[in-house]
Coordinates of C-alpha atoms in Angstrom, one line a residue:
X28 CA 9.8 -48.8 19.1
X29 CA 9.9 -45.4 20.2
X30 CA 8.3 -42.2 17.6
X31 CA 8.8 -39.0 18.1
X32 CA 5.9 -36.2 16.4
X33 CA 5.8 -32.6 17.2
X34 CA 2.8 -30.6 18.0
X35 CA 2.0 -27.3 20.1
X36 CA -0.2 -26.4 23.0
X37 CA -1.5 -22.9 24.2
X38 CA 0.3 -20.7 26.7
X39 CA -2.2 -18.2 26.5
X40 CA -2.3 -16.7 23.1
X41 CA 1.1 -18.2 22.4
X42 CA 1.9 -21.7 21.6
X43 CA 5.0 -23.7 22.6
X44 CA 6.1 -27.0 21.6
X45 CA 4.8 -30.5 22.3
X46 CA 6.8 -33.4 21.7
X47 CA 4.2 -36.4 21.2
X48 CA 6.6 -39.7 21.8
X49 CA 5.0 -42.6 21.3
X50 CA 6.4 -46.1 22.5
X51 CA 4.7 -49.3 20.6
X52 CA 6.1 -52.8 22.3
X53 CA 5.8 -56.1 23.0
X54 CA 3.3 -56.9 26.0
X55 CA 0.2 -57.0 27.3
X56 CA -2.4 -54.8 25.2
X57 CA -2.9 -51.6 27.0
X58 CA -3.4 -47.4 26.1
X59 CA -1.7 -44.7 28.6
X60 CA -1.1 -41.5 28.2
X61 CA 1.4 -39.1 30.2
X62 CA 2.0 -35.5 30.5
X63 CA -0.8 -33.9 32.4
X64 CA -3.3 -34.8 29.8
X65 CA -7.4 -33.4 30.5
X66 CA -10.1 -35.7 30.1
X67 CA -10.4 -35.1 25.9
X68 CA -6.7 -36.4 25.9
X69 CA -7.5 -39.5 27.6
X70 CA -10.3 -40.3 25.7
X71 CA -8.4 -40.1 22.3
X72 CA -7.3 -43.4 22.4
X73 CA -11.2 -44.3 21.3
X74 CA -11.1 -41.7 18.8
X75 CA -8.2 -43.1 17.5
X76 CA -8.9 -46.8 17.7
X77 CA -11.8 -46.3 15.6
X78 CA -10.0 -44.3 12.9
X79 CA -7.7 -46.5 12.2
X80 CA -10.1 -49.5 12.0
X81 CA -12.3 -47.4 9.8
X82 CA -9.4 -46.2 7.6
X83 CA -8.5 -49.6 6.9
X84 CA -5.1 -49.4 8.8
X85 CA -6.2 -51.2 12.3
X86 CA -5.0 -51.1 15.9
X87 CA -2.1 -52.6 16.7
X88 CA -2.3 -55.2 19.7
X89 CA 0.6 -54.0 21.5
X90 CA 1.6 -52.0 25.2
X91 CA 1.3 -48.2 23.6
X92 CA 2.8 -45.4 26.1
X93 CA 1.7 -42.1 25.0
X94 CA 4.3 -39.2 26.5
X95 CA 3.2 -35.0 26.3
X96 CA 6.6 -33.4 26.9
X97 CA 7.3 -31.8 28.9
X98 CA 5.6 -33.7 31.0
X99 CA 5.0 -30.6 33.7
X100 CA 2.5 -29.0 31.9
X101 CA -0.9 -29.3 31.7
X102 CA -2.3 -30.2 27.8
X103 CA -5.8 -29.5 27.1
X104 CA -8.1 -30.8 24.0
X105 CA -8.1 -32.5 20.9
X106 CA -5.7 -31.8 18.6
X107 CA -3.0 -34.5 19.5
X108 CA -5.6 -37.0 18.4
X109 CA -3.5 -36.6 14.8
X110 CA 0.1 -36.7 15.8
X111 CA -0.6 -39.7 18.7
X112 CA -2.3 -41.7 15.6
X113 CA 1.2 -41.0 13.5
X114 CA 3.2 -41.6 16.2
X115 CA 0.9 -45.6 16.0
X116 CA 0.8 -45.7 12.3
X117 CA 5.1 -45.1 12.1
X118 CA 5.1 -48.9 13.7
X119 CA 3.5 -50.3 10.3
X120 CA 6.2 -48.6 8.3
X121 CA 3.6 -46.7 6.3
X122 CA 5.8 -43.9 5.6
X123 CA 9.6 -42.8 6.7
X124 CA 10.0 -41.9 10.4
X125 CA 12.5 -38.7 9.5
X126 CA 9.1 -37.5 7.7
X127 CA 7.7 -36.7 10.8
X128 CA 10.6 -34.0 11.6
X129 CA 9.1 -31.7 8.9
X130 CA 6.2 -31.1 10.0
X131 CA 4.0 -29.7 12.9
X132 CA 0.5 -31.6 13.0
X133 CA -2.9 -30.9 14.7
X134 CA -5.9 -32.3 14.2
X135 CA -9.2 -33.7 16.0
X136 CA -10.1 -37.1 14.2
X137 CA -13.6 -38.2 14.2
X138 CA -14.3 -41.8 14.4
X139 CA -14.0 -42.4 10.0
X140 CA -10.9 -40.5 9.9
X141 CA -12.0 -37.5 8.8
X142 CA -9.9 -34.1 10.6
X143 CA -11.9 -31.7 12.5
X144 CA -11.3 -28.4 13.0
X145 CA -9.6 -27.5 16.6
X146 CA -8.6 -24.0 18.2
X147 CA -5.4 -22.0 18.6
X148 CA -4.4 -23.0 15.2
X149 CA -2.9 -19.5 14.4
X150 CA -0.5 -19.4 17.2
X151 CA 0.9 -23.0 16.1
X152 CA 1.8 -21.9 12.9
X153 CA 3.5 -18.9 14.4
X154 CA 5.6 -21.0 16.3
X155 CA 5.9 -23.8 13.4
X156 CA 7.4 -21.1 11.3
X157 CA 9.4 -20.0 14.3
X158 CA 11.0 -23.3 15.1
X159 CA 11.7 -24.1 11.2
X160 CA 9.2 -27.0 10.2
X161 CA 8.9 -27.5 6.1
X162 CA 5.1 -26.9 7.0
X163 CA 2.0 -27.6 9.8
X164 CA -0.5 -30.1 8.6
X165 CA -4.0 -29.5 10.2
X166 CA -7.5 -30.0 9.5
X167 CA -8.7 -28.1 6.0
X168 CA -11.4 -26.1 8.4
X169 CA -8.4 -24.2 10.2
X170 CA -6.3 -23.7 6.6
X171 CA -7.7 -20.1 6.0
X172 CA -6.6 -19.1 9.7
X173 CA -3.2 -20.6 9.3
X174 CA -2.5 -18.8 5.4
X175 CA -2.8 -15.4 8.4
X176 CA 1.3 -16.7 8.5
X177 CA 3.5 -15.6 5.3
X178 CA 6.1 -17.9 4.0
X179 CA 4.8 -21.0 5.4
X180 CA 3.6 -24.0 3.9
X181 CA 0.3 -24.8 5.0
X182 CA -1.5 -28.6 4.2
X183 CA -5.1 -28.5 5.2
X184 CA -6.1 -31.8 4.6
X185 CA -9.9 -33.2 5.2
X186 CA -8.7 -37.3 7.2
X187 CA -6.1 -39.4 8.4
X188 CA -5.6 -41.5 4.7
X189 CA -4.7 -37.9 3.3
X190 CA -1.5 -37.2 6.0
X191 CA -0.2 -40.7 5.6
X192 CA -0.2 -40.0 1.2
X193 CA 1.9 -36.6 2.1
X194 CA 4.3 -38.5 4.8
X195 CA 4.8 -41.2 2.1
X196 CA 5.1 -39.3 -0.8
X197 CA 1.8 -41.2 -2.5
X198 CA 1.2 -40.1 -5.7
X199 CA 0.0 -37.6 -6.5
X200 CA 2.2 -35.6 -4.3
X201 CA 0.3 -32.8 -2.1
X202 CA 1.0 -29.6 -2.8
X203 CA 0.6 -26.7 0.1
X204 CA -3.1 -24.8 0.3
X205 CA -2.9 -21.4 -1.4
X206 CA -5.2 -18.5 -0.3
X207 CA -6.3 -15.6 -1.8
X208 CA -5.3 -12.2 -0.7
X209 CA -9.1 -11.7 -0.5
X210 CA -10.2 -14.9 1.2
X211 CA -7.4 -14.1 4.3
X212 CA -8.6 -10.1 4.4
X213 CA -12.2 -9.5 4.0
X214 CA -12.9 -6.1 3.8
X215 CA -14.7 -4.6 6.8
X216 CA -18.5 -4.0 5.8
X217 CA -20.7 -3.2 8.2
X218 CA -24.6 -3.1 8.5
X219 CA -25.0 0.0 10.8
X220 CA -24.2 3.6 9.7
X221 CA -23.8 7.2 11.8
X222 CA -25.8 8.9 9.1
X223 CA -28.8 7.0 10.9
X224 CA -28.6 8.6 14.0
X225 CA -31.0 11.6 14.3
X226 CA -29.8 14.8 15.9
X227 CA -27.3 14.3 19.2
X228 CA -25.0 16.6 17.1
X229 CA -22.9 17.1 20.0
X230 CA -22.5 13.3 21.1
X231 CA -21.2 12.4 17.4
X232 CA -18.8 14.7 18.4
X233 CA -17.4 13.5 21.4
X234 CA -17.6 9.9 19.9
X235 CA -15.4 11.3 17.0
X236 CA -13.3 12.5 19.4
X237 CA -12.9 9.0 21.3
X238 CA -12.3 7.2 18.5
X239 CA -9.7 9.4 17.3
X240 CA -7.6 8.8 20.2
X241 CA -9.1 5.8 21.4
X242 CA -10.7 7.4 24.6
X243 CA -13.0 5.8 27.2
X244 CA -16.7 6.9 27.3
X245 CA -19.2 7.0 29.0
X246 CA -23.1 7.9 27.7
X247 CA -25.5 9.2 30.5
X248 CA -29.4 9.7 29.3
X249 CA -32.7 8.5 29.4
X250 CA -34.2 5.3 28.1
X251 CA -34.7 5.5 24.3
X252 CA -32.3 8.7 24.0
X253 CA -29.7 6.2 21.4
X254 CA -27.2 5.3 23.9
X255 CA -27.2 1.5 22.6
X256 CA -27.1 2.9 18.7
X257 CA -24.6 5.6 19.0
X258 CA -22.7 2.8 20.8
X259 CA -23.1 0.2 18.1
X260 CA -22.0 2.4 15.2
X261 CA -18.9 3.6 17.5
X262 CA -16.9 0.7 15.1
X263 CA -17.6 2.2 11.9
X264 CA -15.9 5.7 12.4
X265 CA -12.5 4.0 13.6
X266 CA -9.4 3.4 11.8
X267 CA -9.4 0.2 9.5
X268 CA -7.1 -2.5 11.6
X269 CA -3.5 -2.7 10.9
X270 CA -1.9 -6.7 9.9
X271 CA -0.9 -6.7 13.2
X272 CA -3.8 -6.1 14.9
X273 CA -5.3 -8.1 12.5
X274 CA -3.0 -10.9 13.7
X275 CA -3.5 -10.0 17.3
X276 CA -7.0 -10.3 17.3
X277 CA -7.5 -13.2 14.8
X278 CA -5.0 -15.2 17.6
X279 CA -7.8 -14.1 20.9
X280 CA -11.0 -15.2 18.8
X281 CA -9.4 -18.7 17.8
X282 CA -7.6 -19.7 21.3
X283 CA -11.3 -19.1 22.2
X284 CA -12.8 -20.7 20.2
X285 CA -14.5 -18.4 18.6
X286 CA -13.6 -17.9 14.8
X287 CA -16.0 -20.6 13.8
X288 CA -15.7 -20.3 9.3
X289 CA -13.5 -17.1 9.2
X290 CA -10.2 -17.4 8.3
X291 CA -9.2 -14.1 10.3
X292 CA -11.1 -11.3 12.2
X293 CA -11.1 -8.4 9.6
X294 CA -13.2 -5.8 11.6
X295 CA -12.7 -4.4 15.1
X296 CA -14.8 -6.4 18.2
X297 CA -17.4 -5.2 19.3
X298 CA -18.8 -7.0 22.2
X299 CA -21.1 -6.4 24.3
X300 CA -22.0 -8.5 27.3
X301 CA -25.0 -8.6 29.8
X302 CA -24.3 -6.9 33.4
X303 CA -25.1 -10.3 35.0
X304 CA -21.8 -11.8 33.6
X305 CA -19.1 -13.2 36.1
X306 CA -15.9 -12.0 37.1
X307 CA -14.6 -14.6 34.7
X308 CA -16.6 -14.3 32.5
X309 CA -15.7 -10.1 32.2
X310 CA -12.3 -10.7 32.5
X311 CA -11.4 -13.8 31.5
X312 CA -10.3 -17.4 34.2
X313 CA -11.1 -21.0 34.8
X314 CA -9.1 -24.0 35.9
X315 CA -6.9 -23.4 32.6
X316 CA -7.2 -19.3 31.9
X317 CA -9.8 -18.6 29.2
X318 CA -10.1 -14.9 27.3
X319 CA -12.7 -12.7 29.2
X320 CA -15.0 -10.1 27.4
X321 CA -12.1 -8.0 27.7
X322 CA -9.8 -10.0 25.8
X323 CA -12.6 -10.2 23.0
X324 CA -12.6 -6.6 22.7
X325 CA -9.3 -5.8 21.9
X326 CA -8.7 -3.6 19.1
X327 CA -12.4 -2.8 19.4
X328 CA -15.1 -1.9 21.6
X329 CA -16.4 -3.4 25.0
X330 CA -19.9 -1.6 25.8
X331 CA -21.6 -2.1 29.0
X332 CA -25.1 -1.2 29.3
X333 CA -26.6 -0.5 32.3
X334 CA -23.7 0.5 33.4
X335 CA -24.7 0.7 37.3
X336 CA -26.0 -2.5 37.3
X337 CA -23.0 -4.9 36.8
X338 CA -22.0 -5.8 40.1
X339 CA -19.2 -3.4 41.9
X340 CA -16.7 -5.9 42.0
X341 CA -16.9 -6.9 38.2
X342 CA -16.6 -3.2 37.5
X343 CA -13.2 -2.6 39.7
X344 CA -11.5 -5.5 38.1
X345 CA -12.0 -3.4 34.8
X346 CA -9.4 -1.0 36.3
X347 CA -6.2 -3.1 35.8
X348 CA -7.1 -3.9 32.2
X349 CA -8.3 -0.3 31.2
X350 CA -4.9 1.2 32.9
X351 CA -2.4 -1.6 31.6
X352 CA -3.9 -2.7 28.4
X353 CA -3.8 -6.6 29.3
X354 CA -5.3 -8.9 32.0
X355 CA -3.1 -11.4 33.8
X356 CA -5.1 -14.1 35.2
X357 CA -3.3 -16.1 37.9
X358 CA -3.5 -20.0 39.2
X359 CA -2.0 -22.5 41.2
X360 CA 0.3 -24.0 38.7
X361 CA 0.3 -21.1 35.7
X362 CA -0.3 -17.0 35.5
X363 CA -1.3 -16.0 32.0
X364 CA -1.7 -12.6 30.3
X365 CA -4.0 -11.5 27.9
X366 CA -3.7 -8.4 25.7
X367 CA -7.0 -6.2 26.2
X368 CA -6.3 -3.0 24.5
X369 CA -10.3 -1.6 24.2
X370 CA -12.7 0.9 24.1
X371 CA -14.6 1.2 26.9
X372 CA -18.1 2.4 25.8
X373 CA -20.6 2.6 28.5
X374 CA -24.1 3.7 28.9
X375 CA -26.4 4.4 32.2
X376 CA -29.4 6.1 32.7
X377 CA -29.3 9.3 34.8
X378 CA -30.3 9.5 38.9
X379 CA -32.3 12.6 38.5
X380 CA -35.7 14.6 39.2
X381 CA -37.7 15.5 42.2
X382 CA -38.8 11.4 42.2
X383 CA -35.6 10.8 43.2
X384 CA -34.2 11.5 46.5
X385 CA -30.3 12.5 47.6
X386 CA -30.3 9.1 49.5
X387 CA -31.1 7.2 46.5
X388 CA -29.3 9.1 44.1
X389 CA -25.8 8.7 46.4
X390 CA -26.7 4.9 46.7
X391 CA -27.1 4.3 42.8
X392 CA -24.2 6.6 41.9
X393 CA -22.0 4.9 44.5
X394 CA -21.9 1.9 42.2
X395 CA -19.3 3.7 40.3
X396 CA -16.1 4.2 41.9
X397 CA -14.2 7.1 41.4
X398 CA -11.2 5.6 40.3
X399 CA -12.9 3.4 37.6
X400 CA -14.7 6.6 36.9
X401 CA -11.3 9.0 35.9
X402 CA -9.8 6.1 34.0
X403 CA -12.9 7.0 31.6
X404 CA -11.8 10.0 29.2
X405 CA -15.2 11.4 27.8
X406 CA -18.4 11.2 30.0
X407 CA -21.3 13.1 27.7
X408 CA -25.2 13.5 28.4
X409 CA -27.6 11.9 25.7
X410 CA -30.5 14.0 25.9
X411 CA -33.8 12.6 24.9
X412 CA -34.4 13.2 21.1
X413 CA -36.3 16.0 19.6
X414 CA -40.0 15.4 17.8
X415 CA -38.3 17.9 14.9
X416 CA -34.9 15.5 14.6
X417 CA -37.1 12.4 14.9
X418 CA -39.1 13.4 11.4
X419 CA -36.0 15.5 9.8
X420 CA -35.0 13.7 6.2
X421 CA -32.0 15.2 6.6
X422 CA -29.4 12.8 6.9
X423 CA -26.4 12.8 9.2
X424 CA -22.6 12.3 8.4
X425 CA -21.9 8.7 6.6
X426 CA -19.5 6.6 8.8
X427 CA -16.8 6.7 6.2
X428 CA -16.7 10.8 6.4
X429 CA -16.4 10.8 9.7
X430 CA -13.7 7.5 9.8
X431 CA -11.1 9.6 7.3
X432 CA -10.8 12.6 9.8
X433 CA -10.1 10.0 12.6
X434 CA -7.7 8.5 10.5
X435 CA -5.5 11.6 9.8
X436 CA -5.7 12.3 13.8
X437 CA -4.6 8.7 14.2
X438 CA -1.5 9.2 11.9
X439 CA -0.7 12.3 13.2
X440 CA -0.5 10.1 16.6
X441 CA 1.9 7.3 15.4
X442 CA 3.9 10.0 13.7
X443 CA 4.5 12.0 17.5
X444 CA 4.9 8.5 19.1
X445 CA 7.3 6.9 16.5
X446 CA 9.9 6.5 18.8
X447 CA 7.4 5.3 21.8
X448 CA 5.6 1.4 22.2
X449 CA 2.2 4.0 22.2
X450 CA -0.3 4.4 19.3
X451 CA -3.1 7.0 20.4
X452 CA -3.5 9.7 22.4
X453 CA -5.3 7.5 25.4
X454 CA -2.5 5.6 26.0
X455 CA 0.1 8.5 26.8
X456 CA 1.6 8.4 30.3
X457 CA 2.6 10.7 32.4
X458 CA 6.3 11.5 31.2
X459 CA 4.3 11.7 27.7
X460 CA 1.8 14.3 28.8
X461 CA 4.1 15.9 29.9
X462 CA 6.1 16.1 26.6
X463 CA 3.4 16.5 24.5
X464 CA 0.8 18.6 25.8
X465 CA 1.9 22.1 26.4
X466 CA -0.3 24.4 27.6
X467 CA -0.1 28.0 27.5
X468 CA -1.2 30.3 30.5
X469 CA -4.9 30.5 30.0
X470 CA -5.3 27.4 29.5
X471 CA -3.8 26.6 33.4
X472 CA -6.4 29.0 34.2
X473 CA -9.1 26.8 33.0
X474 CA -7.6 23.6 34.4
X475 CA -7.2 25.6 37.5
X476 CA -11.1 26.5 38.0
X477 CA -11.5 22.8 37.0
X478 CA -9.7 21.2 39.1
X479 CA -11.1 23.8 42.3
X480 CA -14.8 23.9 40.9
X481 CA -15.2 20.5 39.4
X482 CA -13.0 18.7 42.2
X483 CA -10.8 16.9 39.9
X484 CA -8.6 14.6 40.6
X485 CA -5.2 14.2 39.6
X486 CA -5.7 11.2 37.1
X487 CA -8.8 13.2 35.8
X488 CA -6.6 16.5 35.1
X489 CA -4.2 14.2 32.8
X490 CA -6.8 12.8 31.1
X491 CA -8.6 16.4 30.1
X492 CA -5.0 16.7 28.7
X493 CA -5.2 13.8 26.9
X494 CA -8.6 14.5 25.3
X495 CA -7.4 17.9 24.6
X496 CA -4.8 16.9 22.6
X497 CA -6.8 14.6 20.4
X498 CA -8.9 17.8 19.8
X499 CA -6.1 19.4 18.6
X500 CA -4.9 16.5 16.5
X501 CA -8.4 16.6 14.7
X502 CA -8.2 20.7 13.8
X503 CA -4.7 20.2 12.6
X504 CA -3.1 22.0 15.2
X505 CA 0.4 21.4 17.0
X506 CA -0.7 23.4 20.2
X507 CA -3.2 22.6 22.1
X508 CA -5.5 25.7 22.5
X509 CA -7.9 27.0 25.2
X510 CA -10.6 26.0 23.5
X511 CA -9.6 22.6 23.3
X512 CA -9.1 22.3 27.1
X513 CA -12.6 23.6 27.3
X514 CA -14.2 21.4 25.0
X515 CA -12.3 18.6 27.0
X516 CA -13.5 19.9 30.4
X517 CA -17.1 19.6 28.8
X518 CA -16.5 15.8 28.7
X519 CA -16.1 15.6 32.7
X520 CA -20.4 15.3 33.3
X521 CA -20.0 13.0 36.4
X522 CA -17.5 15.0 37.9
X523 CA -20.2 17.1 39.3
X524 CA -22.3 14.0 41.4
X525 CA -19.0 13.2 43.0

């Protein structure tokens, strides 16, 4: 007899549909499964051997024909371990087969049955609720991730024994997992706080000013001068995530693999990866696409220390994700995008002194390419701390001061760009620029002696715009002032080595 189950698989960060049909007949005993299955698909029929045995159902002796449809796509991992054993338990008329319409399932089973947690849970019950199923039954370790969906009936149940009681209506019926409001949205608490950060009066500044309109940076100083701390606290002075982003980035983290016991991400990413990391790694690849660094970071903050010393390469492939917002990773049989709307936060230790010659300093600067260099907003000097700001008791600006003037800048933003797919300042394009950032006449006379004096290029004239405008969103003004453009202008250090 032929049984038909539905699961999902992962196109990226989205999931489509998987039809799981399973044939049980007469014949020789034997296990095959179809559909461009990996290696974990081919070894469920183990898994599943043994759970039935241990659950006290047993394996039926029969030719079983396992079919992923459609068949032209490859399907990764573990979680048709639970919809292949329904499709084997249906034979024993344990439960009705129009029971299995109603519901989506996933699940890893270990060898006594039990459900085990797998990834890309989120994006299944997206599509479960898109396609109309009662409900999506899954292992009780994804339930909290899946509750992310509103309106849906979610069963999180812990083994195999549990899924056949719902299917047959077993007393006592199972109801659908609840969650909290509070166990789905923890609020964002972090350990680190701005009012740590002794002196560098004028680099809080310019970091208020990124995070307002999500700009790139860049922090040029000596060793020991904060550039990692400053970095790290970058998160706690931006704008509390939106459900969507919410949603956007709770999707990333468990198509990676990465949400572990959270039920969704509630604070922005920071991540922060050594300058050895691969291409891949950085942006994200493999056979079957994985989520780079990039990917990771979005909605938050990517940092790169050492800036110089991540290979050349790795750093031009940062250029299509910072200037589109999303990485599309390309192979033989699939080409899969990946949303990577970050911060950029880098750090690098300056090229200076009489030590230093013009040969070396033209070799370690030339690491940086000028392009990936303008697509970076705000490039400020860390100096090295003062002995008198090192001992100072007086304490800096708390995080949450600083986080409520960013967020009146940001809703000024999504109030100009209501009518615009945009939501800061950084991500303005040219036609927008345009549109919103009016200058008056002396302040073309500083861009002017910029652009001749400071040799800037096209790309880097729209972005001093940019920044300027998110200047004038934090003072509450409409027009962009000339002081604005020259406190912009101030954020173009590396201009000058180039």
């Amino acid at each position: 007899m032929l049984f038909k189950v539905s699961s999902a698989s992962l196109y990226g960060i989205e999931a489509y549909l998987v039809e799981v049909e399973v044939d049980v007949s007469l014949g020789l005993p034997a296990f095959t499964t179809v559909g461009l299955p990996d290696t974990a698909i081919r070894e469920s029929k183990e898994r599943i051997r043994a759970a039935l045995k241990n659950c006290g159902y047993g394996f039926p002796p029969r030719k079983i024909i396992v079919n992923l449809a459609p068949a032209d796509r490859k399907k990764e991992g573990s979680a048709y371990d639970l919809p292949i054993s329904l499709g084997i338990l249906a034979s024993y008329d344990l439960f009705p087969e129009e029971s299995l319409c109603d519901f989506l399932f996933l699940g890893e089973l270990a060898l006594d049955g039990r459900l085990k947690p797998v990834k890309g849970v989120l994006s299944s019950t997206v599509l479960a609720k898109k396609m109309g199923f009662k409900g999506i039954v899954i292992p009780r370790e994804n339930g909290r991730e899946a509750a992310l969906v509103p309106d849906m009936d979610i069963f999180s149940l812990d083994n195999l024994v549990q899924v056949v009681n719902l299917l047959s209506d077993a007393e006592p019926p199972i109801s659908p997992k609840k969650y909290l409001f509070s166990e789905l949205f923890p609020d964002a608490s972090y350990e680190v706080d701005f009012r740590e950060i002794k002196g560098q009066q004028h680099v809080k500044r310019a970091l208020e000013v990124a995070a307002a309109g999500l700009h790139n940076v860049l922090l040029i100083g000596p060793p020991g001068a904060g550039k990692t701390m400053l970095a790290k606290r970058l998160p706690t002075i931006l704008p509390p995530m939106t459900f969507e982003e919410i949603i956007q980035v709770t999707q990333i983290y468990s198509v990676a693999g990465l949400l572990k016991d959270r039920g969704a991400v509630g604070e922005r990413p920071f991540r922060s990866p050594h300058h050895t990391i691969s291409d891949a790694g950085l942006i994200g690849g493999g056979s079957i696409p994985r989520p780079g660094e990039v990917s990771l970071a979005h909605n938050g903050v990517l940092f790169l220390d050492e800036f110089p010393e991540f290979r050349k390469g790795v750093l031009d492939d940062l250029r299509q994700p910072l200037e589109d917002r999303k990485v599309t990773i390309s192979r033989v049989l699939m080409s899969v995008s990946y949303p990577s709307s970050f911060m950029l936060v880098a750090a690098m230790n300056p090229c200076d002194g009489v030590e230093y010659s013009d040969s070396l300093q033209t070799r370690y600067y030339s690491k940086l390419s000028k392009p990936l260099l303008d697509r970076i907003d705000i490039q400020i000097e860390v100096p090295k701390v003062e002995f008198q700001d090192i001992i100072s008791k007086v304490e800096g600006e708390r995080s949450h001061v600083i986080r409520e003037r960013v967020a009146k800048a940001k809703t000024v933003q999504l109030r100009r760009f209501a009518e615009r797919r945009i939501y800061s300042n950084a991500e303005m394009e040219t036609r927008d620029v345009k549109k919103f950032c009016p200058i008056n006449e002396e302040g073309e006379k500083l861009l002017e002696m910029a652009v001749d004096r400071l040799g800037f290029s096209a790309r880097a004239y729209t972005r001093v715009l940019k920044v300027a405008r998110t200047i004038a969103d934090l003072s509450g003004e409409a027009r962009i002032l000339p002081s604005h453009i020259a406190e912009a202008i101030q954020y173009r250090q590396m201009d000058r080595y180039f």
